[in-house]
Short mmCIF file of C-alpha atoms and ligand atoms in Angstrom, two decimals:
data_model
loop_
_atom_site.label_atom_id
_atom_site.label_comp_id
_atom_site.label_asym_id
_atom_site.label_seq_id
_atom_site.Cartn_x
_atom_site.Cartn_y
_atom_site.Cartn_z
CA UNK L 1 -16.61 -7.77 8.07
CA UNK L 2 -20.46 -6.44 6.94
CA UNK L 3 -19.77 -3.04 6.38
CA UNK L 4 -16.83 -0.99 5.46
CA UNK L 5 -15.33 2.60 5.51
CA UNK L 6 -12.58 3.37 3.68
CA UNK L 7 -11.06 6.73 3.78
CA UNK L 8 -8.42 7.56 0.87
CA UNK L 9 -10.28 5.58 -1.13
CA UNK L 10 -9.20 7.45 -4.84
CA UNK L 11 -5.82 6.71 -4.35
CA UNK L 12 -3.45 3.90 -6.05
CA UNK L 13 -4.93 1.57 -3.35
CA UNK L 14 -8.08 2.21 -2.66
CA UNK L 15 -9.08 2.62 -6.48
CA UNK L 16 -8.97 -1.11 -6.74
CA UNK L 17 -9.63 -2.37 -3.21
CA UNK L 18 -13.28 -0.45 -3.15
CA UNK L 19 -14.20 -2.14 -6.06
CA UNK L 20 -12.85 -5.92 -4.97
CA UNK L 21 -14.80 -4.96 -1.42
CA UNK L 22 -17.80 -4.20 -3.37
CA UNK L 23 -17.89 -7.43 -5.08
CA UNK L 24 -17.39 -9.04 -2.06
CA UNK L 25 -19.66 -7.63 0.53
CA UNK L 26 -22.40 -5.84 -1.86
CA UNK L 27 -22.06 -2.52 -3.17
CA UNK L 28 -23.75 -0.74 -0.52
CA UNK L 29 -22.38 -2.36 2.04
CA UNK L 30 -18.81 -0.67 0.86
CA UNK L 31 -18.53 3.11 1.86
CA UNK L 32 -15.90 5.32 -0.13
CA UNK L 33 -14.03 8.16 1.64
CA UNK L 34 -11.76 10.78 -0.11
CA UNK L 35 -10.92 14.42 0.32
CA UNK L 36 -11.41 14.58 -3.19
CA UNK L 37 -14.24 13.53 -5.60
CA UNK L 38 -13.68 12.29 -9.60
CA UNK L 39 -15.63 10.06 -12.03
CA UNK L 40 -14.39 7.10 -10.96
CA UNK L 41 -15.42 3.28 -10.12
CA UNK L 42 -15.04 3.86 -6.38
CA UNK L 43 -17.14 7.04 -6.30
CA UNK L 44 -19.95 5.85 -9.03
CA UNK L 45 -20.37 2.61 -7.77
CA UNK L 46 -21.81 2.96 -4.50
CA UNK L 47 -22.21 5.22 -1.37
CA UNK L 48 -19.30 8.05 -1.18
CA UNK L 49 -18.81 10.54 1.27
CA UNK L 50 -15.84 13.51 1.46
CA UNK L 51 -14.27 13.08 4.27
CA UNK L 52 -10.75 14.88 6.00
CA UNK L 53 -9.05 12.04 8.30
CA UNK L 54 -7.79 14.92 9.71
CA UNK L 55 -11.34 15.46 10.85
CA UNK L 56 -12.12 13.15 13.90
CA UNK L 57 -15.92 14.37 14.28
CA UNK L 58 -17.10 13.99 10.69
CA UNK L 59 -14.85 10.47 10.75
CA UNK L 60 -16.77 9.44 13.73
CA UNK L 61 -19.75 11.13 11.94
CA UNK L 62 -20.17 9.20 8.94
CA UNK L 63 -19.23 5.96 10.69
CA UNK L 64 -22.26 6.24 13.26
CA UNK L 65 -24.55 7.19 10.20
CA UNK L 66 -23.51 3.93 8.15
CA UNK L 67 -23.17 2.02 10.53
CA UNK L 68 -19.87 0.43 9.81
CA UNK L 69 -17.97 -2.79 11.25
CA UNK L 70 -14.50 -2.03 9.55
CA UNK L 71 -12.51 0.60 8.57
CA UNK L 72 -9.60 0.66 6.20
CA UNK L 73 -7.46 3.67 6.56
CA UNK L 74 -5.77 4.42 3.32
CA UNK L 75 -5.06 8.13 3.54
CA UNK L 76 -2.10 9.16 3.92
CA UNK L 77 1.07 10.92 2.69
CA UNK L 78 3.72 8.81 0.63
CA UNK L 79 7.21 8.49 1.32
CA UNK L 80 8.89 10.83 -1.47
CA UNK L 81 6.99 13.50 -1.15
CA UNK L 82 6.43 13.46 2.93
CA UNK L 83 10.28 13.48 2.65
CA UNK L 84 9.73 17.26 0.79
CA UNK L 85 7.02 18.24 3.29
CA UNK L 86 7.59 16.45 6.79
CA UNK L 87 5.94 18.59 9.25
CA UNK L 88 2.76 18.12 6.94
CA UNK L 89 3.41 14.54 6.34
CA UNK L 90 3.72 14.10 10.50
CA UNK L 91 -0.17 16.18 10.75
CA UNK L 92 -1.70 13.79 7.87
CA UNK L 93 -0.37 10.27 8.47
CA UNK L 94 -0.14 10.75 12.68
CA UNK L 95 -3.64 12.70 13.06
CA UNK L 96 -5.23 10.72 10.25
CA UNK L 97 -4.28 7.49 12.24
CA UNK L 98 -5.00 8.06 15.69
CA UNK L 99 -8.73 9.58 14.37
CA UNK L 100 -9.25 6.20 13.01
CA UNK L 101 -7.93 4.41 16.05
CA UNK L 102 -10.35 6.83 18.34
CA UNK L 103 -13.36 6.35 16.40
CA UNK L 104 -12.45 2.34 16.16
CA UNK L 105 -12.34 2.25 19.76
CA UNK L 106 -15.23 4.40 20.56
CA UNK L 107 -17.42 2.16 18.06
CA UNK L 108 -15.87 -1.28 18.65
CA UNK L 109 -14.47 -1.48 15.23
CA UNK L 110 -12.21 -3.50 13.15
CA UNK L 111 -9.16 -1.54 11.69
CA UNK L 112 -7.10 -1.79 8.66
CA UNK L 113 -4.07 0.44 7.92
CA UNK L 114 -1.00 -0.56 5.93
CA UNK L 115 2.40 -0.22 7.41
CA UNK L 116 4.96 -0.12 4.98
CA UNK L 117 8.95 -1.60 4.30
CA UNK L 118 9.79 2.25 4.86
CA UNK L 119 8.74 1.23 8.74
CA UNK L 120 12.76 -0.04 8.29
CA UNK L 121 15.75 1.64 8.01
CA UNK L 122 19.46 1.68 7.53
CA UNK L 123 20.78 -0.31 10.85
CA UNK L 124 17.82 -3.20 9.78
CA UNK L 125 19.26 -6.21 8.51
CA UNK L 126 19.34 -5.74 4.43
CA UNK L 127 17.93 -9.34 3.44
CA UNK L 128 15.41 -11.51 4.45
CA UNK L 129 14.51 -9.38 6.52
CA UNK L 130 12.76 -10.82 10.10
CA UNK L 131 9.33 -9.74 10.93
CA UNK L 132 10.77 -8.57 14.52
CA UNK L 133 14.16 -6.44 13.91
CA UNK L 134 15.81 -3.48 14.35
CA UNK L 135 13.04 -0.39 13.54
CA UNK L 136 15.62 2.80 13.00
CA UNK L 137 14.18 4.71 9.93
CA UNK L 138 15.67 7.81 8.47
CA UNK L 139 12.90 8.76 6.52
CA UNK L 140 9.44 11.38 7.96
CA UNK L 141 7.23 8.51 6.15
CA UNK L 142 9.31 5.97 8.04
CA UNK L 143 8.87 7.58 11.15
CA UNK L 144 5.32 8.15 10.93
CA UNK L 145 5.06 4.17 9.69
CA UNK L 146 6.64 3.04 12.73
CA UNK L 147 4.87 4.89 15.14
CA UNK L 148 1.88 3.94 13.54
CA UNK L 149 2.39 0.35 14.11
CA UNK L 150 3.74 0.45 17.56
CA UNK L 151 -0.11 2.68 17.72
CA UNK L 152 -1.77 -0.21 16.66
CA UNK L 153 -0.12 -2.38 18.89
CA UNK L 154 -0.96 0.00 21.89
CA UNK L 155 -4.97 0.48 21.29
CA UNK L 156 -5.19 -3.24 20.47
CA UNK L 157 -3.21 -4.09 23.83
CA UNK L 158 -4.72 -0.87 26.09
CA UNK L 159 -8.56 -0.74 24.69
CA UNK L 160 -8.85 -4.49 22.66
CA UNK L 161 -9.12 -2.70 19.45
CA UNK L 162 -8.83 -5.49 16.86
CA UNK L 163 -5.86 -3.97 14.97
CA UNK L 164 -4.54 -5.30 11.55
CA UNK L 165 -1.85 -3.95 9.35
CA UNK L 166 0.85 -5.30 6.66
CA UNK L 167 4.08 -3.84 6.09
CA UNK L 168 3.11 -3.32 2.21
CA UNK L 169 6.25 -3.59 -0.38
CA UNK L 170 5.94 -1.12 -3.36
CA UNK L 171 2.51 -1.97 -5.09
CA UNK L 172 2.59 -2.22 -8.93
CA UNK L 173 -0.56 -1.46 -10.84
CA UNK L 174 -2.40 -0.10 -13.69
CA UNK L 175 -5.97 1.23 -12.36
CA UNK L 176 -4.67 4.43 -10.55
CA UNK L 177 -1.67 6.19 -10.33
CA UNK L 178 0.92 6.02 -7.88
CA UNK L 179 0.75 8.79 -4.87
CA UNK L 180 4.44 9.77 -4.99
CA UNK L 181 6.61 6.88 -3.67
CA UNK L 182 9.94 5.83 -4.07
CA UNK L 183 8.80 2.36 -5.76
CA UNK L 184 6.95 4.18 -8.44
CA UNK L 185 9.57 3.38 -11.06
CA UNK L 186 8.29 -0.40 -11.23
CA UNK L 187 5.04 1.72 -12.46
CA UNK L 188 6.48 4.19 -14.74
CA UNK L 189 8.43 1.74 -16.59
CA UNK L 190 5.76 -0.47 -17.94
CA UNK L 191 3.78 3.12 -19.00
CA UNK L 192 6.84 3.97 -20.65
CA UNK L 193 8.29 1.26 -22.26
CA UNK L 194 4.37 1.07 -24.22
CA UNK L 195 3.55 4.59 -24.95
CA UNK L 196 7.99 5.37 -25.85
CA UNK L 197 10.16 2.14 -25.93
CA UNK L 198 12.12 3.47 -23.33
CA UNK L 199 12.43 4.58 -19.63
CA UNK L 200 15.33 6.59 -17.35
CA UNK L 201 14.76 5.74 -14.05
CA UNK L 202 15.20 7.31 -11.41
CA UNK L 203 16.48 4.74 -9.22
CA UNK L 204 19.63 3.33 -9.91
CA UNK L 205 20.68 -0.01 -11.08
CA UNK L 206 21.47 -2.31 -8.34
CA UNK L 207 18.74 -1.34 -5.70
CA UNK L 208 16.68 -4.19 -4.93
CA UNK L 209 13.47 -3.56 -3.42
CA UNK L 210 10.17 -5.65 -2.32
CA UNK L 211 7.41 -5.49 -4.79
CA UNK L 212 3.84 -6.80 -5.30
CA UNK L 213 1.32 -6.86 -7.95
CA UNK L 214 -2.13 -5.52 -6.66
CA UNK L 215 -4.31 -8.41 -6.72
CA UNK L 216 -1.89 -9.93 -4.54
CA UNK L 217 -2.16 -6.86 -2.11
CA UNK L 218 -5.86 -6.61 -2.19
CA UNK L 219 -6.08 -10.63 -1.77
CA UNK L 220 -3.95 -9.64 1.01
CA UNK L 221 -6.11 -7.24 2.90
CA UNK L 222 -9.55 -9.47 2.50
CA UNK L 223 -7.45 -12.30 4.15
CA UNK L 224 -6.20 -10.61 6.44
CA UNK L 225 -9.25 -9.07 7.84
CA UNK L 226 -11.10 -12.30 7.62
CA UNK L 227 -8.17 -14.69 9.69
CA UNK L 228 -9.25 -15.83 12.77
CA UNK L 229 -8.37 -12.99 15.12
CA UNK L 230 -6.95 -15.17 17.64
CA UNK L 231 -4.25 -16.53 15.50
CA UNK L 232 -2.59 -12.69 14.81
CA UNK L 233 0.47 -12.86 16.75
CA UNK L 234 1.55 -9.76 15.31
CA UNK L 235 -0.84 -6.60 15.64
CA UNK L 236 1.52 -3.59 14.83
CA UNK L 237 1.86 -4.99 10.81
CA UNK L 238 2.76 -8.26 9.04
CA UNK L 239 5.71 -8.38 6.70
CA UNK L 240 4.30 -9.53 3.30
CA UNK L 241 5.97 -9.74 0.00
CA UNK L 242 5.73 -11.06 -3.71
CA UNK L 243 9.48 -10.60 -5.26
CA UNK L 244 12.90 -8.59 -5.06
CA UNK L 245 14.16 -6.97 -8.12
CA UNK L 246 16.08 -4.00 -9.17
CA UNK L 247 15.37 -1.78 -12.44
CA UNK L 248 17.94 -3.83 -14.55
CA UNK L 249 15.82 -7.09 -13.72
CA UNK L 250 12.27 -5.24 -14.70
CA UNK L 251 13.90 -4.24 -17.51
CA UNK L 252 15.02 -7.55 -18.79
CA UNK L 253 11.88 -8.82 -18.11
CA UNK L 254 10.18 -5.82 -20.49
CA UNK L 255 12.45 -7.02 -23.19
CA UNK L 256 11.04 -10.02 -23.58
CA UNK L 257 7.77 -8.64 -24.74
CA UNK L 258 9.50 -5.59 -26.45
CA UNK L 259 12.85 -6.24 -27.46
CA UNK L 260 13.77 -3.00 -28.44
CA UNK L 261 12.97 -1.39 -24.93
CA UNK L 262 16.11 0.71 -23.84
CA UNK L 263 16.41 1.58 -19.89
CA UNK L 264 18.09 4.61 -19.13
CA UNK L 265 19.23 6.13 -15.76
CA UNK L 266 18.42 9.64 -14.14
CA UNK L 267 19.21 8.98 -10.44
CA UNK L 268 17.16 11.12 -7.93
CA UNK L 269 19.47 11.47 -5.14
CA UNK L 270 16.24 11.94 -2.88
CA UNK L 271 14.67 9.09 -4.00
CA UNK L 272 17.57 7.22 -4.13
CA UNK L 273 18.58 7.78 -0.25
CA UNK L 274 15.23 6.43 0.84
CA UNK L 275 15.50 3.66 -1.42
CA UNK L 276 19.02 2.92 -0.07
CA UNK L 277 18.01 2.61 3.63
CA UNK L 278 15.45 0.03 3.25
CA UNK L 279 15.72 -3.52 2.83
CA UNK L 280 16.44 -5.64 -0.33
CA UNK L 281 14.11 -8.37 0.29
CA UNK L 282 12.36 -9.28 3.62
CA UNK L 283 11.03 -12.22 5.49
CA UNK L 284 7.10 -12.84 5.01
CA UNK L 285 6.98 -16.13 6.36
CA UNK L 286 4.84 -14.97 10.04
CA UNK L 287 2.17 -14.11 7.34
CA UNK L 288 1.72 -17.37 5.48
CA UNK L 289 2.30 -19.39 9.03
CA UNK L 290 -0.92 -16.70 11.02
CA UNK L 291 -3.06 -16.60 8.39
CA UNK L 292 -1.63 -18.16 5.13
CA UNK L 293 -0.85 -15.44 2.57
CA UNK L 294 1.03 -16.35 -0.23
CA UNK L 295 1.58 -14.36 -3.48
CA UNK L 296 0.32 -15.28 -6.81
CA UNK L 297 2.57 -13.30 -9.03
CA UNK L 298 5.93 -12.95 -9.71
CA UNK L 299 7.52 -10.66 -12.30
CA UNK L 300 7.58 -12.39 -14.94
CA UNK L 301 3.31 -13.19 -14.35
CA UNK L 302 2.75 -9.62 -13.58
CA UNK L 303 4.98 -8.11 -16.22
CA UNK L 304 2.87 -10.38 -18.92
CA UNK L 305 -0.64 -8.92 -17.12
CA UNK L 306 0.96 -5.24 -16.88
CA UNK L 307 1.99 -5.23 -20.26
CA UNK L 308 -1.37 -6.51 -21.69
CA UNK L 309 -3.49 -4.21 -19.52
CA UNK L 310 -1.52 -0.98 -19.86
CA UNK L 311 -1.06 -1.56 -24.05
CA UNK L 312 -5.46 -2.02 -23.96
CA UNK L 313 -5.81 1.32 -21.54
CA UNK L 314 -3.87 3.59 -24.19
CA UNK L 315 -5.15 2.34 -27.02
CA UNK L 316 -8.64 3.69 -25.63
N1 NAD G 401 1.18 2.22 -2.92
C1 NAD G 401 2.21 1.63 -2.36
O1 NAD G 401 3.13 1.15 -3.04
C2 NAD G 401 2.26 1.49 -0.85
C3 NAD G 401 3.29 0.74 -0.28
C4 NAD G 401 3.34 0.64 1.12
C5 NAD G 401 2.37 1.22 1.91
N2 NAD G 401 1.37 1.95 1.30
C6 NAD G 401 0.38 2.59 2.19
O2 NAD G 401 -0.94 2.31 1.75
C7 NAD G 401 -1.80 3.44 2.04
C8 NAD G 401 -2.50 3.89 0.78
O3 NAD G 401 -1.52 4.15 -0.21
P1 NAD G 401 -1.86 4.59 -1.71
O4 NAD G 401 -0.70 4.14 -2.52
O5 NAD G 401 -3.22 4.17 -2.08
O6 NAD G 401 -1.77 6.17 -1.56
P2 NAD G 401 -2.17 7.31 -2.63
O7 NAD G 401 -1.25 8.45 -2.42
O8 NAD G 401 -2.29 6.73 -4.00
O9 NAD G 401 -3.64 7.70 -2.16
C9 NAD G 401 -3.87 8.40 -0.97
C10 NAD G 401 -5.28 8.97 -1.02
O10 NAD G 401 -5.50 9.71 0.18
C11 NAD G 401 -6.21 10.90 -0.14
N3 NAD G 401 -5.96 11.92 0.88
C12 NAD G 401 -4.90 12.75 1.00
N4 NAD G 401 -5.07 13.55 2.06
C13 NAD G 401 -6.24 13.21 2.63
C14 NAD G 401 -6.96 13.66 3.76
N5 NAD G 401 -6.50 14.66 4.53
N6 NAD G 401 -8.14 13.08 4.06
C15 NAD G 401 -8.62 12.07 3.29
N7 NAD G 401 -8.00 11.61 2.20
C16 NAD G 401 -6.81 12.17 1.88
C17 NAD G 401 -5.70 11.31 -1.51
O11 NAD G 401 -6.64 12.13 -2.17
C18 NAD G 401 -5.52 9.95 -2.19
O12 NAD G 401 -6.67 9.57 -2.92
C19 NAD G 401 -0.88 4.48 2.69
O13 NAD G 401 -0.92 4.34 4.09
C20 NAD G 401 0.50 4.10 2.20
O14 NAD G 401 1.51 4.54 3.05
C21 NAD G 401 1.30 2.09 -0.04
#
């Protein structure tokens, strides 16, 4: 990996990964993509280019003119609100894919595009679950996240397009919002318990969910694309995970650093569903055994770091 496009590159994701890249593989070497432009890190810190995924030509465009190796497809549309928009959520996530599948092939590129633990669904076994299982979604993000992957298995198996992809868990962070998913209350909560001492969530207690701090993901996505391509078993997406918890746990946690926090709940039945059809912890061991991921933090490390970070950003 020399040289690196990355389209959605303002969102919760690529906020943080642009910046890790660019410390990585040099600054110009690191080439930001969005369909929209702020002041940011990601935007000020080296080359950046608007860019539509929707938009094979300029995608294959821009790619010829830097001259990329890689690209890491980010954009896309996140699972609560693709739920209120599906047809739209179908034209973003499917057409934004198979662009960056296309222009991989044409080019002889390395891809990156995370799958996600929507890619399960109801009729998938709730814990532990296996890297290879039942695939049955009920959810338009879902859908789109599992014919993504099977995709990436196709071009890697039809045209040798070196495909890579994770089945991300909800990402907690503190750099750049969330984009509108159901995990977002593990975000939310550490905002709120700072700026008000207290939080309603709107997933109930009792939902357990895979979660991961992002320097775990990004450490994730560097490994990843640097593991020995002939050791990736899987090329569709690799289960990875850093901890299982539901809000009650979080907010326990919390406590501990402010003991007055009170946790409320104000259940989004929409939400909620898509929470309830996915899986309550899941199996990440083909990652460590292909190419050796292992988390760094669990919650009560990341809470700690969350906590400390978030308090120092609104004070500002
Ligand atoms: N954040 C998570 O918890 C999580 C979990 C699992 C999987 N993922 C996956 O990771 C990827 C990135 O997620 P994220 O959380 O950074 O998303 P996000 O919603 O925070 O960011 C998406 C970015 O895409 C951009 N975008 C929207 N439409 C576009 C278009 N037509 N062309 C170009 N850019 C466009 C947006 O402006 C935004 O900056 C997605 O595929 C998502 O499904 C994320």
């Amino acid at each position: 990996m020399k040289k690196i496009l990355i389209t959605g590159a303002l969102g919760q994701i690529g906020s943080e990964l642009v910046t890790k890249l660019r410390a990585l593989y040099g600054n110009n070497n690191v080439i930001a993509t969005d369909i929209r432009r702020n002041e940011s890190a990601a935007v000020l810190s080296g080359p950046f280019e608007i860019l539509d995924v929707v938009d094979g030509d300029s995608m294959l465009k821009l790619a010829k003119k830097y001259e990329v190796d890689t690209i890491m497809h980010l954009a896309a549309m996140l699972s609560a609100v693709a739920e209120k928009k599906p047809l739209a959520a179908w034209n973003l996530n499917m057409g934004g894919l198979v662009n960056a599948l296309e222009v991989s092939k044409e080019l002889g590129l390395k891809l990156f595009t995370p799958s996600s633990i929507g890619a399960f669904g109801p009729s998938t076994p709730k814990d532990q679950t296996p890297q290879v299982t039942i695939q049955r979604p009920t959810s338009m993000y879902g859908v789109n996240k599992v014919a993504g992957e099977l995709l990436c298995d196709y071009y890697f198996n039809k045209f040798g397009v070196d495909t890579r992809s994770v089945r991300f868990p909800g990402l907690i962070s503190y750099v750049a919002p969330p984009g509108g998913g159901t995990t977002d209350y593990a975000v939310e909560i550490y905002y709120s318990a700072i700026e008000k001492g207290y939080y309603s969530s709107f997933i109930d207690k009792g939902t357990y969910m895979d979660m991961m701090y992002m320097p775990d993901a990004l450490e994730a996505v560097v490994q990843l694309m640097e593991a020995d391509p002939a050791k990736l078993k899987n090329r569709n997406a690799y289960n990875i995970t850093a901890m299982s918890f539901d809000p009650e746990e979080i907010g326990n946690e919390i406590r501990k650093h402010i003991p007055k926090f009170k946790l409320e709940y104000t259940v989004d039945p929409g939400r909620q569903a898509i929470a309830d059809s996915w899986p309550n912890s899941i199996d990440p061991s083909a990652a460590q055994r292909d190419w050796g991921f292992t988390a760094k933090y669990d919650l009560k490390k990341m809470t700690t770091d969350m906590l400390e970070k978030i308090s120092r950003k609104v004070q500002v």
